[in-house]
PDB file of C-alpha atoms in Angstrom:
ATOM      1  CA  MET H 194     -10.154 -79.952   4.916  1.00 41.00           C
ATOM      2  CA  THR H 195      -6.287 -80.592   4.413  1.00 52.00           C
ATOM      3  CA  GLU H 196      -3.837 -79.157   6.993  1.00 72.00           C
ATOM      4  CA  SER H 197      -1.130 -76.253   5.184  1.00 92.00           C
ATOM      5  CA  PRO H 198       2.024 -77.869   4.712  1.00 95.00           C
ATOM      6  CA  VAL H 199       3.284 -74.718   6.411  1.00 97.00           C
ATOM      7  CA  ALA H 200       0.951 -74.916   9.087  1.00 97.00           C
ATOM      8  CA  HIS H 201       2.291 -78.513  10.099  1.00 96.00           C
ATOM      9  CA  PHE H 202       6.080 -77.353  10.014  1.00 96.00           C
ATOM     10  CA  TYR H 203       5.635 -75.256  12.299  1.00 97.00           C
ATOM     11  CA  ASP H 204       2.949 -77.390  14.781  1.00 97.00           C
ATOM     12  CA  GLN H 205       6.102 -79.894  14.412  1.00 95.00           C
ATOM     13  CA  LEU H 206       8.327 -77.418  15.322  1.00 94.00           C
ATOM     14  CA  ALA H 207       6.555 -75.556  17.770  1.00 96.00           C
ATOM     15  CA  ASP H 208       8.124 -77.160  20.958  1.00 93.00           C
ATOM     16  CA  ASP H 209      11.218 -76.834  20.014  1.00 91.00           C
ATOM     17  CA  TYR H 210      11.757 -73.646  18.254  1.00 93.00           C
ATOM     18  CA  HIS H 211      13.863 -72.203  20.783  1.00 91.00           C
ATOM     19  CA  LEU H 212      16.516 -74.413  19.708  1.00 87.00           C
ATOM     20  CA  ILE H 213      17.208 -72.304  16.546  1.00 89.00           C
ATOM     21  CA  TYR H 214      18.860 -69.679  18.920  1.00 88.00           C
ATOM     22  CA  ALA H 215      21.835 -70.381  21.280  1.00 83.00           C
ATOM     23  CA  ASP H 216      19.684 -68.469  23.680  1.00 90.00           C
ATOM     24  CA  TRP H 217      16.011 -67.978  22.871  1.00 94.00           C
ATOM     25  CA  ASP H 218      15.726 -65.470  25.544  1.00 95.00           C
ATOM     26  CA  ALA H 219      18.263 -62.669  24.784  1.00 96.00           C
ATOM     27  CA  SER H 220      17.117 -63.009  21.082  1.00 96.00           C
ATOM     28  CA  VAL H 221      13.434 -61.819  22.009  1.00 98.00           C
ATOM     29  CA  VAL H 222      14.984 -59.246  23.607  1.00 98.00           C
ATOM     30  CA  ARG H 223      17.631 -58.048  21.297  1.00 97.00           C
ATOM     31  CA  GLN H 224      15.269 -58.295  18.245  1.00 98.00           C
ATOM     32  CA  GLY H 225      12.386 -56.388  19.972  1.00 98.00           C
ATOM     33  CA  GLY H 226      15.109 -53.959  20.716  1.00 98.00           C
ATOM     34  CA  SER H 227      15.631 -53.599  16.842  1.00 98.00           C
ATOM     35  CA  LEU H 228      12.323 -53.213  15.861  1.00 98.00           C
ATOM     36  CA  ASP H 229      11.738 -51.365  18.655  1.00 98.00           C
ATOM     37  CA  THR H 230      14.044 -48.341  17.459  1.00 98.00           C
ATOM     38  CA  ILE H 231      12.989 -48.539  13.878  1.00 98.00           C
ATOM     39  CA  ILE H 232       9.556 -47.904  14.651  1.00 98.00           C
ATOM     40  CA  ARG H 233      10.408 -44.947  16.990  1.00 98.00           C
ATOM     41  CA  ALA H 234      12.752 -43.580  14.106  1.00 97.00           C
ATOM     42  CA  ARG H 235       9.887 -43.248  11.785  1.00 97.00           C
ATOM     43  CA  LEU H 236       6.363 -43.241  13.720  1.00 98.00           C
ATOM     44  CA  GLY H 237       8.040 -40.978  16.836  1.00 97.00           C
ATOM     45  CA  GLU H 238       7.931 -41.989  20.616  1.00 96.00           C
ATOM     46  CA  GLY H 239       4.962 -43.812  22.305  1.00 95.00           C
ATOM     47  CA  ALA H 240       3.620 -47.481  22.482  1.00 97.00           C
ATOM     48  CA  ARG H 241       2.236 -48.336  18.770  1.00 98.00           C
ATOM     49  CA  ALA H 242      -1.022 -50.722  18.210  1.00 98.00           C
ATOM     50  CA  VAL H 243       1.284 -53.093  16.609  1.00 98.00           C
ATOM     51  CA  LEU H 244       0.055 -57.190  14.596  1.00 99.00           C
ATOM     52  CA  ASP H 245       2.971 -59.070  14.446  1.00 98.00           C
ATOM     53  CA  CYS H 246       0.932 -61.840  10.942  1.00 98.00           C
ATOM     54  CA  ALA H 247       3.839 -64.291  11.266  1.00 98.00           C
ATOM     55  CA  CYS H 248       4.080 -64.300  15.284  1.00 98.00           C
ATOM     56  CA  GLY H 249       5.164 -67.848  15.696  1.00 98.00           C
ATOM     57  CA  ILE H 250       6.202 -68.869  19.353  1.00 98.00           C
ATOM     58  CA  GLY H 251       6.315 -64.813  19.916  1.00 98.00           C
ATOM     59  CA  THR H 252       9.892 -64.354  19.326  1.00 98.00           C
ATOM     60  CA  GLN H 253       9.544 -60.421  17.838  1.00 98.00           C
ATOM     61  CA  ALA H 254       6.030 -60.066  19.251  1.00 98.00           C
ATOM     62  CA  ILE H 255       7.472 -60.629  23.251  1.00 98.00           C
ATOM     63  CA  GLY H 256      10.323 -58.416  22.649  1.00 98.00           C
ATOM     64  CA  LEU H 257       8.119 -55.481  21.222  1.00 98.00           C
ATOM     65  CA  ALA H 258       5.438 -56.122  23.599  1.00 98.00           C
ATOM     66  CA  LEU H 259       8.261 -55.467  26.545  1.00 98.00           C
ATOM     67  CA  ARG H 260       9.709 -52.637  24.927  1.00 98.00           C
ATOM     68  CA  GLY H 261       5.529 -51.420  25.993  1.00 98.00           C
ATOM     69  CA  HIS H 262       3.949 -51.581  22.488  1.00 98.00           C
ATOM     70  CA  ARG H 263      -0.003 -53.236  22.518  1.00 98.00           C
ATOM     71  CA  VAL H 264       0.812 -55.845  20.227  1.00 98.00           C
ATOM     72  CA  THR H 265      -1.292 -58.679  18.610  1.00 98.00           C
ATOM     73  CA  GLY H 266      -0.309 -61.864  17.271  1.00 98.00           C
ATOM     74  CA  SER H 267      -1.586 -63.877  14.486  1.00 98.00           C
ATOM     75  CA  ASP H 268       0.307 -67.555  12.729  1.00 98.00           C
ATOM     76  CA  ILE H 269      -1.510 -70.224  11.000  1.00 98.00           C
ATOM     77  CA  SER H 270       0.615 -72.893  13.280  1.00 98.00           C
ATOM     78  CA  ARG H 271      -1.970 -72.548  16.586  1.00 98.00           C
ATOM     79  CA  ALA H 272       0.538 -75.022  18.261  1.00 98.00           C
ATOM     80  CA  ALA H 273       2.943 -71.995  17.644  1.00 98.00           C
ATOM     81  CA  VAL H 274       0.101 -69.638  19.116  1.00 98.00           C
ATOM     82  CA  GLY H 275      -0.517 -71.171  22.264  1.00 98.00           C
ATOM     83  CA  ARG H 276       3.243 -70.968  22.834  1.00 98.00           C
ATOM     84  CA  ALA H 277       3.500 -67.681  21.978  1.00 98.00           C
ATOM     85  CA  VAL H 278       0.547 -66.837  24.585  1.00 98.00           C
ATOM     86  CA  ARG H 279       1.819 -69.224  27.166  1.00 98.00           C
ATOM     87  CA  GLU H 280       5.339 -67.618  27.039  1.00 98.00           C
ATOM     88  CA  ALA H 281       4.727 -63.809  26.989  1.00 98.00           C
ATOM     89  CA  ALA H 282       2.429 -64.771  29.906  1.00 98.00           C
ATOM     90  CA  ALA H 283       5.440 -65.880  31.565  1.00 98.00           C
ATOM     91  CA  ARG H 284       7.460 -62.999  30.953  1.00 97.00           C
ATOM     92  CA  GLY H 285       4.741 -60.878  32.574  1.00 97.00           C
ATOM     93  CA  VAL H 286       2.913 -59.093  28.922  1.00 98.00           C
ATOM     94  CA  ARG H 287      -0.259 -59.730  27.620  1.00 96.00           C
ATOM     95  CA  LEU H 288      -0.160 -61.212  23.795  1.00 98.00           C
ATOM     96  CA  PRO H 289      -3.718 -61.842  22.317  1.00 98.00           C
ATOM     97  CA  ALA H 290      -2.906 -63.764  19.582  1.00 98.00           C
ATOM     98  CA  VAL H 291      -5.364 -65.916  16.796  1.00 98.00           C
ATOM     99  CA  VAL H 292      -4.609 -68.903  14.541  1.00 98.00           C
ATOM    100  CA  ALA H 293      -4.739 -67.440  10.767  1.00 98.00           C
ATOM    101  CA  ASP H 294      -3.488 -67.210   7.426  1.00 98.00           C
ATOM    102  CA  MET H 295      -1.885 -63.950   6.502  1.00 98.00           C
ATOM    103  CA  ARG H 296      -3.527 -63.842   3.472  1.00 98.00           C
ATOM    104  CA  GLN H 297      -6.637 -63.197   5.493  1.00 98.00           C
ATOM    105  CA  LEU H 298      -6.403 -61.477   8.343  1.00 98.00           C
ATOM    106  CA  PRO H 299      -9.307 -61.247  10.543  1.00 98.00           C
ATOM    107  CA  PHE H 300      -8.884 -57.833  11.645  1.00 98.00           C
ATOM    108  CA  ASN H 301     -10.520 -54.046  11.100  1.00 98.00           C
ATOM    109  CA  ASP H 302      -9.507 -52.111   8.263  1.00 98.00           C
ATOM    110  CA  GLY H 303      -6.617 -49.826   9.841  1.00 98.00           C
ATOM    111  CA  GLN H 304      -6.490 -51.329  12.904  1.00 98.00           C
ATOM    112  CA  PHE H 305      -2.628 -51.111  13.559  1.00 98.00           C
ATOM    113  CA  ASP H 306       0.041 -48.784  13.581  1.00 98.00           C
ATOM    114  CA  VAL H 307       2.558 -50.906  12.787  1.00 98.00           C
ATOM    115  CA  VAL H 308       2.327 -54.665  11.052  1.00 98.00           C
ATOM    116  CA  VAL H 309       5.109 -56.969  11.202  1.00 98.00           C
ATOM    117  CA  CYS H 310       5.997 -59.716   9.074  1.00 98.00           C
ATOM    118  CA  ALA H 311       9.881 -61.005  10.525  1.00 98.00           C
ATOM    119  CA  ASP H 312      12.251 -64.115  10.323  1.00 97.00           C
ATOM    120  CA  ASN H 313      11.482 -65.073   6.279  1.00 98.00           C
ATOM    121  CA  SER H 314       7.672 -65.418   7.202  1.00 98.00           C
ATOM    122  CA  LEU H 315       6.603 -64.189   3.475  1.00 98.00           C
ATOM    123  CA  PRO H 316       8.504 -66.630   1.285  1.00 98.00           C
ATOM    124  CA  HIS H 317       6.299 -69.378   2.724  1.00 98.00           C
ATOM    125  CA  LEU H 318       3.755 -68.222   0.117  1.00 98.00           C
ATOM    126  CA  LEU H 319       5.096 -69.382  -3.423  1.00 98.00           C
ATOM    127  CA  THR H 320       3.286 -67.489  -5.399  1.00 98.00           C
ATOM    128  CA  GLU H 321       2.800 -63.918  -6.967  1.00 98.00           C
ATOM    129  CA  GLU H 322      -0.422 -64.187  -6.412  1.00 98.00           C
ATOM    130  CA  ASN H 323      -0.120 -65.093  -2.852  1.00 98.00           C
ATOM    131  CA  VAL H 324       2.793 -62.654  -1.835  1.00 98.00           C
ATOM    132  CA  CYS H 325       0.232 -59.708  -3.514  1.00 98.00           C
ATOM    133  CA  THR H 326      -3.092 -61.250  -1.668  1.00 98.00           C
ATOM    134  CA  ALA H 327      -0.985 -60.849   1.927  1.00 98.00           C
ATOM    135  CA  LEU H 328       0.654 -57.747   1.273  1.00 98.00           C
ATOM    136  CA  ALA H 329      -2.624 -56.504   0.449  1.00 98.00           C
ATOM    137  CA  ALA H 330      -4.218 -57.881   3.689  1.00 98.00           C
ATOM    138  CA  MET H 331      -1.292 -55.974   5.633  1.00 98.00           C
ATOM    139  CA  ARG H 332      -1.885 -53.023   4.007  1.00 98.00           C
ATOM    140  CA  ARG H 333      -5.504 -52.984   5.036  1.00 98.00           C
ATOM    141  CA  VAL H 334      -5.095 -53.625   8.449  1.00 98.00           C
ATOM    142  CA  LEU H 335      -2.795 -50.932   8.683  1.00 98.00           C
ATOM    143  CA  ARG H 336      -3.786 -47.236   9.272  1.00 98.00           C
ATOM    144  CA  ASN H 337      -2.741 -44.710   6.646  1.00 96.00           C
ATOM    145  CA  GLY H 338       0.508 -43.892   7.739  1.00 96.00           C
ATOM    146  CA  GLY H 339       1.530 -47.209   9.586  1.00 98.00           C
ATOM    147  CA  LEU H 340       4.562 -48.940   9.332  1.00 98.00           C
ATOM    148  CA  LEU H 341       5.264 -52.430   7.074  1.00 98.00           C
ATOM    149  CA  LEU H 342       8.410 -53.882   8.734  1.00 98.00           C
ATOM    150  CA  LEU H 343       9.328 -57.293   6.167  1.00 98.00           C
ATOM    151  CA  SER H 344      12.321 -59.570   7.376  1.00 98.00           C
ATOM    152  CA  THR H 345      13.799 -62.138   5.166  1.00 98.00           C
ATOM    153  CA  ARG H 346      16.912 -64.314   4.207  1.00 98.00           C
ATOM    154  CA  PRO H 347      19.599 -62.052   2.531  1.00 98.00           C
ATOM    155  CA  TYR H 348      18.391 -63.692  -0.951  1.00 98.00           C
ATOM    156  CA  ASP H 349      20.037 -61.838  -3.281  1.00 97.00           C
ATOM    157  CA  GLU H 350      23.283 -63.330  -1.719  1.00 97.00           C
ATOM    158  CA  ILE H 351      21.639 -66.946  -1.227  1.00 98.00           C
ATOM    159  CA  LEU H 352      20.750 -66.886  -4.725  1.00 97.00           C
ATOM    160  CA  ALA H 353      24.477 -66.175  -6.279  1.00 96.00           C
ATOM    161  CA  SER H 354      25.747 -69.295  -4.594  1.00 96.00           C
ATOM    162  CA  ARG H 355      22.673 -71.022  -4.248  1.00 97.00           C
ATOM    163  CA  PRO H 356      23.883 -73.235  -1.201  1.00 97.00           C
ATOM    164  CA  ALA H 357      22.736 -76.859   0.094  1.00 98.00           C
ATOM    165  CA  ALA H 358      22.953 -77.129   3.327  1.00 98.00           C
ATOM    166  CA  THR H 359      23.372 -74.249   6.253  1.00 96.00           C
ATOM    167  CA  PRO H 360      26.529 -74.817   9.084  1.00 94.00           C
ATOM    168  CA  PRO H 361      25.464 -76.510  12.120  1.00 94.00           C
ATOM    169  CA  SER H 362      24.342 -74.770  15.935  1.00 91.00           C
ATOM    170  CA  VAL H 363      24.307 -75.853  18.992  1.00 91.00           C
ATOM    171  CA  SER H 364      21.924 -75.098  21.746  1.00 87.00           C
ATOM    172  CA  TRP H 365      22.339 -76.313  25.516  1.00 82.00           C
ATOM    173  CA  THR H 366      19.032 -78.215  26.865  1.00 77.00           C
ATOM    174  CA  GLU H 367      18.477 -79.823  29.981  1.00 76.00           C
ATOM    175  CA  VAL H 368      19.777 -83.011  28.352  1.00 74.00           C
ATOM    176  CA  GLY H 369      22.947 -81.453  26.913  1.00 82.00           C
ATOM    177  CA  ARG H 370      23.717 -79.997  23.469  1.00 88.00           C
ATOM    178  CA  THR H 371      21.604 -79.853  20.536  1.00 91.00           C
ATOM    179  CA  ILE H 372      22.546 -79.410  17.038  1.00 93.00           C
ATOM    180  CA  GLY H 373      20.685 -78.103  14.275  1.00 94.00           C
ATOM    181  CA  PHE H 374      21.255 -77.707  10.316  1.00 96.00           C
ATOM    182  CA  GLN H 375      19.375 -77.818   7.070  1.00 97.00           C
ATOM    183  CA  LEU H 376      19.112 -78.942   4.240  1.00 98.00           C
ATOM    184  CA  TRP H 377      18.258 -77.289   0.592  1.00 98.00           C
ATOM    185  CA  ASP H 378      17.290 -78.957  -2.814  1.00 98.00           C
ATOM    186  CA  TRP H 379      16.993 -75.898  -5.095  1.00 98.00           C
ATOM    187  CA  HIS H 380      13.684 -76.708  -7.598  1.00 98.00           C
ATOM    188  CA  ASP H 381      14.862 -76.258 -11.270  1.00 98.00           C
ATOM    189  CA  ASP H 382      13.519 -72.661 -11.517  1.00 97.00           C
ATOM    190  CA  GLY H 383      16.363 -71.610  -9.550  1.00 96.00           C
ATOM    191  CA  GLU H 384      14.304 -69.587  -6.919  1.00 97.00           C
ATOM    192  CA  HIS H 385      12.093 -72.180  -5.150  1.00 98.00           C
ATOM    193  CA  TYR H 386      13.806 -74.721  -2.446  1.00 98.00           C
ATOM    194  CA  ASP H 387      12.767 -77.512   0.154  1.00 98.00           C
ATOM    195  CA  LEU H 388      13.889 -77.304   3.351  1.00 98.00           C
ATOM    196  CA  GLU H 389      14.653 -79.847   5.691  1.00 98.00           C
ATOM    197  CA  HIS H 390      15.331 -78.588   9.246  1.00 96.00           C
ATOM    198  CA  PHE H 391      17.388 -81.783  11.152  1.00 96.00           C
ATOM    199  CA  GLN H 392      17.792 -81.515  15.170  1.00 93.00           C
ATOM    200  CA  LEU H 393      20.174 -84.318  16.617  1.00 94.00           C
ATOM    201  CA  VAL H 394      19.280 -84.318  20.112  1.00 89.00           C
ATOM    202  CA  PRO H 395      21.147 -86.477  22.773  1.00 89.00           C
ATOM    203  CA  ASP H 396      19.657 -89.459  23.761  1.00 86.00           C
ATOM    204  CA  GLY H 397      22.235 -91.077  26.731  1.00 85.00           C
ATOM    205  CA  ASP H 398      25.259 -92.032  24.828  1.00 85.00           C
ATOM    206  CA  ASP H 399      23.273 -91.597  21.506  1.00 91.00           C
ATOM    207  CA  TRP H 400      21.423 -89.249  19.402  1.00 92.00           C
ATOM    208  CA  TYR H 401      18.592 -89.268  17.699  1.00 90.00           C
ATOM    209  CA  VAL H 402      16.817 -86.949  15.116  1.00 94.00           C
ATOM    210  CA  ARG H 403      13.965 -84.868  14.516  1.00 93.00           C
ATOM    211  CA  VAL H 404      13.355 -84.058  10.778  1.00 96.00           C
ATOM    212  CA  ARG H 405      11.148 -81.494   9.647  1.00 96.00           C
ATOM    213  CA  ARG H 406      10.223 -80.740   5.984  1.00 97.00           C
ATOM    214  CA  VAL H 407       8.910 -77.172   4.223  1.00 98.00           C
ATOM    215  CA  THR H 408       8.994 -75.120   0.982  1.00 98.00           C
ATOM    216  CA  TYR H 409      10.257 -71.613   0.394  1.00 98.00           C
ATOM    217  CA  TRP H 410      10.796 -69.118  -2.462  1.00 98.00           C
ATOM    218  CA  ALA H 411      14.076 -67.073  -2.092  1.00 98.00           C
ATOM    219  CA  LEU H 412      12.934 -63.585  -3.083  1.00 98.00           C
ATOM    220  CA  GLY H 413      15.189 -61.260  -4.043  1.00 97.00           C
ATOM    221  CA  GLN H 414      15.199 -57.698  -2.734  1.00 98.00           C
ATOM    222  CA  ARG H 415      14.197 -55.997  -6.116  1.00 98.00           C
ATOM    223  CA  GLN H 416      11.226 -58.446  -6.917  1.00 97.00           C
ATOM    224  CA  LEU H 417      10.256 -57.986  -3.441  1.00 98.00           C
ATOM    225  CA  THR H 418      10.416 -54.493  -3.345  1.00 98.00           C
ATOM    226  CA  ARG H 419       7.693 -54.262  -6.520  1.00 98.00           C
ATOM    227  CA  PHE H 420       5.513 -56.374  -4.573  1.00 98.00           C
ATOM    228  CA  VAL H 421       5.118 -54.281  -1.636  1.00 98.00           C
ATOM    229  CA  THR H 422       5.144 -50.591  -4.067  1.00 98.00           C
ATOM    230  CA  ASP H 423       2.392 -52.634  -6.166  1.00 97.00           C
ATOM    231  CA  ALA H 424       0.218 -53.009  -2.815  1.00 97.00           C
ATOM    232  CA  GLY H 425      -0.082 -49.891  -2.001  1.00 96.00           C
ATOM    233  CA  PHE H 426       2.783 -49.174   0.033  1.00 98.00           C
ATOM    234  CA  SER H 427       5.113 -46.080  -0.337  1.00 97.00           C
ATOM    235  CA  GLU H 428       8.890 -45.053   1.160  1.00 97.00           C
ATOM    236  CA  VAL H 429       9.916 -48.501   0.319  1.00 98.00           C
ATOM    237  CA  SER H 430      13.978 -48.704   1.722  1.00 98.00           C
ATOM    238  CA  TRP H 431      15.888 -51.668   3.155  1.00 98.00           C
ATOM    239  CA  GLU H 432      17.867 -51.596   6.239  1.00 98.00           C
ATOM    240  CA  SER H 433      20.887 -54.026   6.405  1.00 97.00           C
ATOM    241  CA  PRO H 434      21.727 -55.920   9.942  1.00 98.00           C
ATOM    242  CA  GLU H 435      24.764 -54.227   9.942  1.00 97.00           C
ATOM    243  CA  SER H 436      22.458 -51.087  10.299  1.00 96.00           C
ATOM    244  CA  SER H 437      19.378 -51.785  12.085  1.00 97.00           C
ATOM    245  CA  GLY H 438      20.766 -54.674  14.719  1.00 97.00           C
ATOM    246  CA  PHE H 439      18.340 -56.975  13.288  1.00 98.00           C
ATOM    247  CA  PHE H 440      19.878 -60.718  12.235  1.00 96.00           C
ATOM    248  CA  GLN H 441      17.865 -60.459   8.682  1.00 98.00           C
ATOM    249  CA  PRO H 442      17.660 -57.582   6.221  1.00 98.00           C
ATOM    250  CA  VAL H 443      14.580 -55.924   7.107  1.00 98.00           C
ATOM    251  CA  LEU H 444      12.187 -54.205   4.266  1.00 98.00           C
ATOM    252  CA  ILE H 445      10.631 -50.817   5.790  1.00 98.00           C
ATOM    253  CA  ALA H 446       7.500 -49.527   3.934  1.00 98.00           C
ATOM    254  CA  ARG H 447       4.518 -46.645   4.743  1.00 97.00           C
TER     255      ARG H 447
END
């Protein structure tokens, strides 16, 4: 079976994913705190059964586990799942996790109080059919009245300008500064784009370059809201980073 391009991208990136952040540990705590606040504001106090269905190396899942929630992780990348479990254990929290496509979640109906799909994960699905299949799977594993939390890049703003690149970011490692940036090549439809993720890593007096490639669908908020509603969710709303404290816009639905 041919490996998914998305799985391949994150398998390649798993060891270095934390370098996207200036301070990954601080981001874990901050993002977990922001999502925890949203959950408690809508479901009340107390620990919840949470599925992070695109857990990656655990940025949001570990943050929520540190807040006391019973978090399960799943991700299409085997390497990312393995690292998420190790990182959680190193921080004293339990994170059972499985390798799974978000369109085919291997969990029981109504098993979770909350499903999280954060950090621009859903736009890896490039067609309406695949997006709606994933949302239906998330709806199936949520209990009635459960909460869906999705975050994406601010695509309404991005689509207005269709940038060709992102500003560089800098992380410090044991070998010095690592610089990251992305190049975006927009398709003719104006909605999909190929992303090249560059990391420049110091090598003595020189640098070497790592490049990983993947494709996204720039889903605007109105379009994604329609897909979520069609999948059987209600009370759909969006919170901006300014109001939620999360680094991306968050769609919230019941």
